[in-house]
Tab-separated table of C-alpha atoms in Angstrom:
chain	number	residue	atom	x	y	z
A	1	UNK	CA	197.538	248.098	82.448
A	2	UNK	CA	193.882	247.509	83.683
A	3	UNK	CA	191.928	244.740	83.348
A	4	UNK	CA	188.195	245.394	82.835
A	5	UNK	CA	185.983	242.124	83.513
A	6	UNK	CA	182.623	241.568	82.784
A	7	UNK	CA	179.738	238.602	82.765
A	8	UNK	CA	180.147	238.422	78.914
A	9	UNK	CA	183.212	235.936	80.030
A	10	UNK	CA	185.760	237.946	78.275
A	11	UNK	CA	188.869	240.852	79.639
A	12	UNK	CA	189.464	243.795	77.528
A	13	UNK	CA	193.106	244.957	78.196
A	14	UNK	CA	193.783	248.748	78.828
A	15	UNK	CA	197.057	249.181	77.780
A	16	UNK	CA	198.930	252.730	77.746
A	17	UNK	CA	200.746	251.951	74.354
A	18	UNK	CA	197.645	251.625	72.358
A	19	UNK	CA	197.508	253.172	69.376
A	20	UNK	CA	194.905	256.247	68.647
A	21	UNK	CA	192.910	255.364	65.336
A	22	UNK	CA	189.599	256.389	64.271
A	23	UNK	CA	186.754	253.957	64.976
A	24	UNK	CA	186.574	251.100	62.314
A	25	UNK	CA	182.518	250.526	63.349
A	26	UNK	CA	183.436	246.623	62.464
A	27	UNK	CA	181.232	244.273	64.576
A	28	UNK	CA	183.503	242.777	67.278
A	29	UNK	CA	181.498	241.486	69.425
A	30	UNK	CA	178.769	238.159	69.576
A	31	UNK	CA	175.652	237.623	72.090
A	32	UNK	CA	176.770	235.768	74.825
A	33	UNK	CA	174.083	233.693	74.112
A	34	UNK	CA	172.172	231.692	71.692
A	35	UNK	CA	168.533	231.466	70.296
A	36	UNK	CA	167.290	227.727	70.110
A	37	UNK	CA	166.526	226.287	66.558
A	38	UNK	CA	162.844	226.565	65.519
A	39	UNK	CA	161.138	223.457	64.266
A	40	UNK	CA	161.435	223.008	60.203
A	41	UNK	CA	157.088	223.429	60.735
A	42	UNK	CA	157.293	226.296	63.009
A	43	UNK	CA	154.482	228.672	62.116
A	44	UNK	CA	155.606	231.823	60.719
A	45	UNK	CA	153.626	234.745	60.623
A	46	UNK	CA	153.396	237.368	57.936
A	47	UNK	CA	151.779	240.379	58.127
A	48	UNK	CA	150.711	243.278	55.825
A	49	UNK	CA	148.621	246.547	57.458
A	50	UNK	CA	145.351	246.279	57.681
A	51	UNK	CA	144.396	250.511	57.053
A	52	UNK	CA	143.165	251.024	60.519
A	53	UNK	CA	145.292	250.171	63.817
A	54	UNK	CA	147.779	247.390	63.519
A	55	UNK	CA	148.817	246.701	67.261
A	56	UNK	CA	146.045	243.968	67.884
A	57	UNK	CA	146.741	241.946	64.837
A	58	UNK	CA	150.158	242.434	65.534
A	59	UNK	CA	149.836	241.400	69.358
A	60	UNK	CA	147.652	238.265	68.113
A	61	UNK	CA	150.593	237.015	65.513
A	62	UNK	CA	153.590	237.603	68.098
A	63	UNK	CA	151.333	235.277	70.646
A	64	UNK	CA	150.638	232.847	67.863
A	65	UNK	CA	153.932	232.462	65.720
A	66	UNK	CA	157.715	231.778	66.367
A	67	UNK	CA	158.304	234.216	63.900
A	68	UNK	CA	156.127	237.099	62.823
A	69	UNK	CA	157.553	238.885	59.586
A	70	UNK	CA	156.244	242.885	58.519
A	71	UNK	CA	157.715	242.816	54.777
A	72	UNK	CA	160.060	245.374	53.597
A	73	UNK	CA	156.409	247.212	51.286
A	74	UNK	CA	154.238	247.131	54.757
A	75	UNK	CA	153.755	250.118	57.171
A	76	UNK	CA	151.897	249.229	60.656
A	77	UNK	CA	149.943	251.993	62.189
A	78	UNK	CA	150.235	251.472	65.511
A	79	UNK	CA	147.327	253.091	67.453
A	80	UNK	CA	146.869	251.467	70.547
A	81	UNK	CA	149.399	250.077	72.733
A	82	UNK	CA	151.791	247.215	72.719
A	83	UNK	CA	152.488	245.001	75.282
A	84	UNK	CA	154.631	242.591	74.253
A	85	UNK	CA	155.973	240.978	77.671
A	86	UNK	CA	156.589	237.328	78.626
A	87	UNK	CA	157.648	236.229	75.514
A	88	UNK	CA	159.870	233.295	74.718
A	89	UNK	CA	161.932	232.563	71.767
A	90	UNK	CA	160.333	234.688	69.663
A	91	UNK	CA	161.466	236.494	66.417
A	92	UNK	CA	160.146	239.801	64.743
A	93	UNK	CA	161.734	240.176	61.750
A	94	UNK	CA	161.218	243.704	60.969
A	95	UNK	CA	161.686	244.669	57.125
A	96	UNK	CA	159.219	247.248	56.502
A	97	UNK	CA	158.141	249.884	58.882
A	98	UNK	CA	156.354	250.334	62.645
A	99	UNK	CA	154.655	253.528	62.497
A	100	UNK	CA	153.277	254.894	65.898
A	101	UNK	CA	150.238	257.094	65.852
A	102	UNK	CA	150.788	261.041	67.072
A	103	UNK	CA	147.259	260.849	68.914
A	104	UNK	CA	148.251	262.325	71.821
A	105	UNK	CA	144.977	262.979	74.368
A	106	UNK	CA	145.404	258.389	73.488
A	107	UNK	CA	148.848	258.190	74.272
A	108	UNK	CA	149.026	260.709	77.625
A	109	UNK	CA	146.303	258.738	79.145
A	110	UNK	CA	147.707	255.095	77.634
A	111	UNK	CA	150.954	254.843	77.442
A	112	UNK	CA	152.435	252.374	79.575
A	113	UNK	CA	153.521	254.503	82.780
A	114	UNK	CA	157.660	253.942	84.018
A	115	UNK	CA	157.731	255.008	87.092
A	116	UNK	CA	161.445	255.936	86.943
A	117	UNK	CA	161.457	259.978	85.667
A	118	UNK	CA	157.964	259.414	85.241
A	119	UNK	CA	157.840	258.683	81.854
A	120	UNK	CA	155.492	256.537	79.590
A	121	UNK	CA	156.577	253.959	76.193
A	122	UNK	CA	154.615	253.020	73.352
A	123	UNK	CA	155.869	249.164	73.417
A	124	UNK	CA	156.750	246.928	76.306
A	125	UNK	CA	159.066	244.149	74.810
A	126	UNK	CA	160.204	241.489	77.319
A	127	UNK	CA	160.774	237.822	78.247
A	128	UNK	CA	163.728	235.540	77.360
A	129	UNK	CA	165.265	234.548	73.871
A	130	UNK	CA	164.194	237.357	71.627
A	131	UNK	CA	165.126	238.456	68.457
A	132	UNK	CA	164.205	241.777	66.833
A	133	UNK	CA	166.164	242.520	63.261
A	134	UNK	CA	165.248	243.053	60.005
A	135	UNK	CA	166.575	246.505	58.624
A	136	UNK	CA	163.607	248.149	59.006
A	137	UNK	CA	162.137	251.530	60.708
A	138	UNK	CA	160.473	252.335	63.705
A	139	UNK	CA	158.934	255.853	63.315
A	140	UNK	CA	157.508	257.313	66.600
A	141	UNK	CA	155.922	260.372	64.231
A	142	UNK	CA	157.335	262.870	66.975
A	143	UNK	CA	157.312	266.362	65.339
A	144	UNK	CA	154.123	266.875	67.032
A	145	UNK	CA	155.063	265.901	70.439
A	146	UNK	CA	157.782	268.145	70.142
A	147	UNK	CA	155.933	271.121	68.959
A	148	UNK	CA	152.799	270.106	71.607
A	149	UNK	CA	156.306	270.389	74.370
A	150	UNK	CA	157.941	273.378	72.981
A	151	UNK	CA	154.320	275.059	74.659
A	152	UNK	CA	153.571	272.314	77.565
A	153	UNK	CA	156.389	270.873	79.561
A	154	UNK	CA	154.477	268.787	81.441
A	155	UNK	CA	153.588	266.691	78.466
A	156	UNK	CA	155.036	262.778	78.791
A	157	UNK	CA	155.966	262.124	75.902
A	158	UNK	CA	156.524	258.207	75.267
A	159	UNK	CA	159.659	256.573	74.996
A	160	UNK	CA	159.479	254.262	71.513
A	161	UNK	CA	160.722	250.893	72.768
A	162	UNK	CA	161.173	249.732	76.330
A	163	UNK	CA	162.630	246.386	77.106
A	164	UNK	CA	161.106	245.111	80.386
A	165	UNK	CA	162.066	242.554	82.497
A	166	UNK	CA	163.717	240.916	79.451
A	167	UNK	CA	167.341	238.444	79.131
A	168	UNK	CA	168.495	237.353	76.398
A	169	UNK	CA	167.335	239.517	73.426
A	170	UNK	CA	169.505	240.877	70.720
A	171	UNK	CA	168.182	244.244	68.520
A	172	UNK	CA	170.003	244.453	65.400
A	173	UNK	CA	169.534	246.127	61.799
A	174	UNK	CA	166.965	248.491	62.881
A	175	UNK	CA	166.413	252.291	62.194
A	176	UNK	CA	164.802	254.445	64.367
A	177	UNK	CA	163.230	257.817	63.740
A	178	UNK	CA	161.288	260.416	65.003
A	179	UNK	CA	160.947	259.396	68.647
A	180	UNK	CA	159.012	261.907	70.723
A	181	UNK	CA	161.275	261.441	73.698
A	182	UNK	CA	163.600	258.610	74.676
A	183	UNK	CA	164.194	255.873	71.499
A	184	UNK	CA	165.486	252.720	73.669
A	185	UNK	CA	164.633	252.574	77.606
A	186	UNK	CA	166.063	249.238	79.101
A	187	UNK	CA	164.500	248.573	81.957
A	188	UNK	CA	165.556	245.012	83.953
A	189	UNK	CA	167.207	243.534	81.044
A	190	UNK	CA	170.077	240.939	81.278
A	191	UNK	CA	172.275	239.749	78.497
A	192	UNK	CA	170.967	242.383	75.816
A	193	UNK	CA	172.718	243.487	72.788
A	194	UNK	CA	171.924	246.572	70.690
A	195	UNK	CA	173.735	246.312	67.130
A	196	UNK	CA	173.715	248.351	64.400
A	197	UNK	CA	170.839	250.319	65.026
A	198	UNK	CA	170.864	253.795	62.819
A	199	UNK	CA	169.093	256.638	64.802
A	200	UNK	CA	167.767	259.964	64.052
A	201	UNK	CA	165.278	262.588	65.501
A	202	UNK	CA	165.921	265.876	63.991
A	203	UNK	CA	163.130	268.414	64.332
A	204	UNK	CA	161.418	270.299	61.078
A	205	UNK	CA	160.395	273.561	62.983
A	206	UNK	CA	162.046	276.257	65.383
A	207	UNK	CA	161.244	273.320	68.310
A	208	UNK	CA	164.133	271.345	69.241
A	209	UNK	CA	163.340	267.468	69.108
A	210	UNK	CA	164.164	267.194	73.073
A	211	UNK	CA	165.276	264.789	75.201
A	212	UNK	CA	165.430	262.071	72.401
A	213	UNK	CA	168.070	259.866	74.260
A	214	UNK	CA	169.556	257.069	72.356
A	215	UNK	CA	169.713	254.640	75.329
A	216	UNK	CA	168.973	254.805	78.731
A	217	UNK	CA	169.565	251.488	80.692
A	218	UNK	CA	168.414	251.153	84.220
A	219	UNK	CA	168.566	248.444	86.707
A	220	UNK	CA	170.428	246.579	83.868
A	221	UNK	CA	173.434	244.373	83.561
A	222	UNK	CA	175.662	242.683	81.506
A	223	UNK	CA	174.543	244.840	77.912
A	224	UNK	CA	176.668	245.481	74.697
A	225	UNK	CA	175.267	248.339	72.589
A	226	UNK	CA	177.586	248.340	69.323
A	227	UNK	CA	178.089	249.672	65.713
A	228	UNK	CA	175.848	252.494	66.151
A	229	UNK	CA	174.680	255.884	64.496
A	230	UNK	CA	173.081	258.469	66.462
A	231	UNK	CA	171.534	261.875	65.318
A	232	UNK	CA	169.792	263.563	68.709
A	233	UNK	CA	169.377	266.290	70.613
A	234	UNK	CA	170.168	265.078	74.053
A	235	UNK	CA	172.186	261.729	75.820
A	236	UNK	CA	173.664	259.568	73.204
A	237	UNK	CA	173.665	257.048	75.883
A	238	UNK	CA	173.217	257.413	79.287
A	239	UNK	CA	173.869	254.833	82.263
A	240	UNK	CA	170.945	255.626	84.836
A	241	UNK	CA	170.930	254.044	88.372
A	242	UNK	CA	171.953	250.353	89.320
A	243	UNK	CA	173.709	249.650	85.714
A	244	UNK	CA	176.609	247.307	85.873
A	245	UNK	CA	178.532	245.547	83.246
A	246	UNK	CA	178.243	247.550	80.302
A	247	UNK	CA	180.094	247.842	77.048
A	248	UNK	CA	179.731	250.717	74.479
A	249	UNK	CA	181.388	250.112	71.198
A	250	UNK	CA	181.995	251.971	67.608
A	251	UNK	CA	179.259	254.861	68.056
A	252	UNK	CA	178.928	257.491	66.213
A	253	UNK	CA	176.901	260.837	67.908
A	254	UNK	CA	175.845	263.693	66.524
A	255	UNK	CA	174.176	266.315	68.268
A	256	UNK	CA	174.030	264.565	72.067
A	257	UNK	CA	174.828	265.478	75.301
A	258	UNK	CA	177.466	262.739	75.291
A	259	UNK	CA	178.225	259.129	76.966
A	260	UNK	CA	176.651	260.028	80.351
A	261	UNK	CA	177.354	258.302	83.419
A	262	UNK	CA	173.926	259.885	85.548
A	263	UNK	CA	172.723	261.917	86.578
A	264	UNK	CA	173.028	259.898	89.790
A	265	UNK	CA	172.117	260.362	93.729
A	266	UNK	CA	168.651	262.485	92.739
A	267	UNK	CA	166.380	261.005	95.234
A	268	UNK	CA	166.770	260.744	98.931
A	269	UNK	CA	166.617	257.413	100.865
A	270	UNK	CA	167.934	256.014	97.390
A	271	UNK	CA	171.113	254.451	96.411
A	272	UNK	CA	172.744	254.023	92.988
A	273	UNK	CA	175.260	252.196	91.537
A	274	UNK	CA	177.328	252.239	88.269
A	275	UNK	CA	179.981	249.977	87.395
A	276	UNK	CA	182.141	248.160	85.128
A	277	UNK	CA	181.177	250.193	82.170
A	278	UNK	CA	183.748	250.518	79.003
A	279	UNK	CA	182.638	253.300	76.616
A	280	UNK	CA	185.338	253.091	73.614
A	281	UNK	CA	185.939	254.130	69.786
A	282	UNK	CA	183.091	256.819	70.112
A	283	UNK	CA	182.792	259.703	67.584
A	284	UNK	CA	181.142	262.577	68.984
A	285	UNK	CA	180.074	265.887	66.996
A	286	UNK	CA	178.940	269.114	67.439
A	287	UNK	CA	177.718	267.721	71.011
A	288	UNK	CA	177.291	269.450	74.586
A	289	UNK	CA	179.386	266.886	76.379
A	290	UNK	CA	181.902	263.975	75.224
A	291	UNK	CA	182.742	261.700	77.731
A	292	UNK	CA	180.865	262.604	80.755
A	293	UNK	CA	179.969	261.800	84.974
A	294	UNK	CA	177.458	263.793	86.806
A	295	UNK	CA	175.933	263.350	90.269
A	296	UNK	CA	174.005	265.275	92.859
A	297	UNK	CA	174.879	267.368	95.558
A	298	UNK	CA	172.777	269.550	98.114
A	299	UNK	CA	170.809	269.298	100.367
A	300	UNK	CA	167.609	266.244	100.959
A	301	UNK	CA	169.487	263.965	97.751
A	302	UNK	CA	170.250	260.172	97.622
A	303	UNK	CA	173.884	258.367	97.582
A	304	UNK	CA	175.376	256.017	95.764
A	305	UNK	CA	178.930	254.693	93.688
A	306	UNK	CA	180.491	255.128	90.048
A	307	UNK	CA	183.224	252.328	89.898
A	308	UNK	CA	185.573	251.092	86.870
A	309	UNK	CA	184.311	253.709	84.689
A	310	UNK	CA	186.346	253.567	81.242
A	311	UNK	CA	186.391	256.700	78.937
A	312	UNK	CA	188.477	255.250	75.244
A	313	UNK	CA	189.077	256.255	72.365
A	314	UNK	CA	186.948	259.402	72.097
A	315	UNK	CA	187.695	261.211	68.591
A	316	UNK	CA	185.170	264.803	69.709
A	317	UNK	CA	184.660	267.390	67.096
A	318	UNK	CA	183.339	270.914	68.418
A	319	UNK	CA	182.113	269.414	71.452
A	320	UNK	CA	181.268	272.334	74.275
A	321	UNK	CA	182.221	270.037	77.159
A	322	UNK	CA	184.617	266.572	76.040
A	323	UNK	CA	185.541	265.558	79.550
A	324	UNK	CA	183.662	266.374	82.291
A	325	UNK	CA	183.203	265.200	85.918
A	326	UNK	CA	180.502	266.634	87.478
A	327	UNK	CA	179.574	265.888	91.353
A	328	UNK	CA	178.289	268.822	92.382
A	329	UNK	CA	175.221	268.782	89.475
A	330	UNK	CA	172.686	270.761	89.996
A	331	UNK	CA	174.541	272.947	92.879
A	332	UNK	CA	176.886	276.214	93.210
A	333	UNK	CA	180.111	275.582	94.836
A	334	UNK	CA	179.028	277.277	98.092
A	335	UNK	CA	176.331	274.304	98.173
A	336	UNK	CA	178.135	271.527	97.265
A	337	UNK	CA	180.816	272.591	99.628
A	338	UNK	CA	178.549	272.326	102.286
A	339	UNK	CA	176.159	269.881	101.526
A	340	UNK	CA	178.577	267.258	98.846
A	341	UNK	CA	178.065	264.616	96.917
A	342	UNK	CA	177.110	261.234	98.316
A	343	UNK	CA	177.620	259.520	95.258
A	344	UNK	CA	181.241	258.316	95.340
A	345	UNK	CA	183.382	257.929	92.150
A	346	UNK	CA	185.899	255.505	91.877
A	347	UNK	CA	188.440	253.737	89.117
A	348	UNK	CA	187.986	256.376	86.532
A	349	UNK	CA	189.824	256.234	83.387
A	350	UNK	CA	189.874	258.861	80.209
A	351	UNK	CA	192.181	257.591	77.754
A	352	UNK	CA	192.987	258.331	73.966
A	353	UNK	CA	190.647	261.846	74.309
A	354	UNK	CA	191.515	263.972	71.066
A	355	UNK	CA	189.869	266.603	69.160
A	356	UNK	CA	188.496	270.354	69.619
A	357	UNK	CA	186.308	271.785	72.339
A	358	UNK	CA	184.015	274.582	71.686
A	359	UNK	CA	184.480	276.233	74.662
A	360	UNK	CA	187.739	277.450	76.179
A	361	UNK	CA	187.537	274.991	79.064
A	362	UNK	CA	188.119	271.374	77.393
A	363	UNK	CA	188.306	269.115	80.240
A	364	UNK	CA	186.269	270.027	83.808
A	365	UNK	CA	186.629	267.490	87.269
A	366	UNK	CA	184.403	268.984	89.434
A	367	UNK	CA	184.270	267.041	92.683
A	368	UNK	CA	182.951	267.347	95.913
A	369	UNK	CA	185.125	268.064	99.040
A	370	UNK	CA	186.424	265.093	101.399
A	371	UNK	CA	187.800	262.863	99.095
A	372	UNK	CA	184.834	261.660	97.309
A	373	UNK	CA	186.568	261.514	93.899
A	374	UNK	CA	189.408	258.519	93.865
A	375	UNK	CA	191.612	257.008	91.120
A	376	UNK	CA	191.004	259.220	88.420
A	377	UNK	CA	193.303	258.759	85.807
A	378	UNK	CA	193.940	260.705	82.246
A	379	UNK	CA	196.341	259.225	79.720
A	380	UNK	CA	197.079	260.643	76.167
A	381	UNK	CA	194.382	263.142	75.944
A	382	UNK	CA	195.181	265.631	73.113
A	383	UNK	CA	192.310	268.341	72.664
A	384	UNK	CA	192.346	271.886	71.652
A	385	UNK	CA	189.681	274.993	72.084
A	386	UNK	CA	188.246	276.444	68.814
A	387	UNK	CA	188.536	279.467	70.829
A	388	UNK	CA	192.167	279.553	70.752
A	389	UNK	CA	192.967	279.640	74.398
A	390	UNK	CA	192.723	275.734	75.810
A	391	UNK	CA	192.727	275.303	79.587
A	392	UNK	CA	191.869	272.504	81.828
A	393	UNK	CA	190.044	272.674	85.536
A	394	UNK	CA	189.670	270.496	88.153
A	395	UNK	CA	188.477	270.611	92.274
A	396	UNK	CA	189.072	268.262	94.918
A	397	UNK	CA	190.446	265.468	93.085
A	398	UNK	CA	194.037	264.243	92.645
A	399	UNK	CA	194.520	263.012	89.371
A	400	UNK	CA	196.722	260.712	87.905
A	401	UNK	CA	198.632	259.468	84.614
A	402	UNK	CA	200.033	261.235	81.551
A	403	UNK	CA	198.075	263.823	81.475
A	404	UNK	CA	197.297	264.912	84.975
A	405	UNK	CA	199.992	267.642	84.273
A	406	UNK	CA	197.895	269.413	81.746
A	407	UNK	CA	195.897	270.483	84.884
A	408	UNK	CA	196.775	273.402	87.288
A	409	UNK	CA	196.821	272.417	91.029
A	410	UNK	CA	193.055	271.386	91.594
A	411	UNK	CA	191.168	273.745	93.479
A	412	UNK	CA	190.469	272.697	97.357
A	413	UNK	CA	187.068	273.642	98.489
């Protein structure tokens, strides 16, 4: 048994004798906070589009109003930026739809820039005590940023919602379409909560609707993103540098390049971290990767730890790659034997792993030399090839639990 602690004041219990069942996608899970009553005379804010660009009536009502309410008939064109930081106890109540424009000469030269993979976002949201709900849409009109990308990689492309330097905010009942790159970036948030939030960016034309990540939370702790749908074509969610405290609940994927840990260790001078992070009662289908770790290796990269990583309850259908360590990313073997991994992973667990791989290979540990892989454990994994032929690889790791005998003697490089 393990016991996996985290700020939300509550132990989940990793016990071998747990049952495998599909995912229920019940909530099970409550902010560990609470928004403060509004005054019976609050003003509340509705508002309806005006037929030109929304985003300064929109920025004047969330500045004015406790509560600013687009009904479920509206559509906002959004044509200018949103910045949306600094906020307190503030509620947008989102029933109709937030439509952002597809000008892009405006948004490559306005976006707000993230430094981090240089990337830019239509909408800062931060501050303390937020609420965002409503069970409406946020369309970021992307089939023409993916097109404009197919021909110019250097495009950025912005991410649809940031949260910025943000605690206490819970996102729930929300749809989200058409982003042009990453939906969700979270970006210094504490004590957020994602919650039944449907996604999906699928691409009209031969042009693949890239690098549409579900989540990506950075320099982040103590998050819950839960009860989810997720139609992509890249990370369903991915844990980027100096994440801690993270739970992952009842998602479904479709599409992604699975429940990434990294890529971590990129930049010299630079150390990551990721830990305490639960990922459990995921679907994933017709994905690259299922359950997944990657850092760098080679020469000039940075350094860094994966700890108390928790892989649970993954049901994978057709999915090329459903377990994979990967600490030589980015590198051949020669290289990574001779310039590894300084990226340590630690506390590993993939439990309950069952369903079909699309490749022959169904479960890859690739670690770098000198014992930077430790405690890596794999209990009651049950998967099969689609090819026919199911094998299982592993280097420089020594792996433990049920099924570390599915594995031949890991390679020693």
């Amino acid at each position: 048994m393990r016991v996996f602690f985290t700020s939300f004041g509550f132990a989940v219990l990793l016990v071998s004798s747990v049952v495998a069942r599909a995912p229920s996608f019940r909530p099970f899970f409550k902010p560990p906070f609470s928004f403060p009553s509004q005054p019976r005379n609050a003003k509340q804010c509705t508002l309806t589009a005006s037929g030109g660009d929304d985003a300064p009536r929109f920025l004047k009502a969330i500045e004015a109003c406790p509560t600013v309410t687009i009904p479920k008939s509206t559509t906002l064109n959004i044509q200018t930026r949103l910045n949306m930081t600094g906020l307190r106890d503030k509620h947008i109540n989102l029933e109709g739809t937030i439509k952002f424009s597809d000008d892009i000469p405006y948004w490559s030269g306005n976006g707000f820039f993230i430094p981090f993979q240089t990337q830019i976002t239509f909408w800062l949201l931060g501050g303390e005590n937020i609420l965002f709900d409503g069970g409406g849409t946020l369309d970021g009109s992307g089939q023409l940023w993916w097109d404009t990308f197919a021909t110019n990689a250097s495009l950025l492309r912005p991410i649809t919602l940031t949260i910025f330097q943000a605690q206490n905010v819970l996102v729930e009942n929300i749809n989200m379409i058409n982003s042009p790159e990453w939906h969700n970036l979270l970006n210094e948030g504490k004590n957020v909560v994602y919650n039944n939030i449907n996604i999906s960016s699928l691409s009209n034309s031969t042009h693949q609707a890239s690098n549409t990540d579900g989540w990506d939370v950075y320099r982040s702790d103590t998050v819950a993103i839960l009860n989810s749908v997720i139609v992509n074509d890249d990370d369903c969610v991915s844990f980027k540098p100096n994440t801690t405290n993270i739970v992952v609940e009842n998602l479904d994927c479709t599409g992604s390049h699975g429940i990434s840990v990294g890529s971590l260790g990129q930049f010299s001078g630079v150390f990551d971290i990721v830990e305490n992070v639960l990922a459990k009662n995921i679907r994933m289908t017709n994905a690259q990767n299922g359950a997944r770790i990657k850092a760098w290796a080679g020469p000039n990269v940075g350094s860094g730890i994966v700890k108390n990583i928790t892989f649970e309850n993954f049901f994978e259908t057709a999915v090329q790659n459903p377990v994979i360590i990967d600490q030589c990313y980015m590198t051949n073997a020669t290289e990574c034997a001779q310039f590894p991994s300084n990226t340590f992973i630690q506390d590993v667990l993939f439990k309950n792993i069952t369903g079909t791989g699309s490749e022959t290979i169904v479960a890859s540990l690739s670690c770098s030399p000198d014992g930077r892989c430790t405690d890596v454990a794999l209990e009651d994994i049950n998967l099969s090839s689609t090819k026919g032929t199911t094998s299982y690889t592993c280097q420089n790791v020594n792996i433990t639990g049920d099924a570390a005998s599915l594995f031949p003697q890991c390679t020693i490089t």
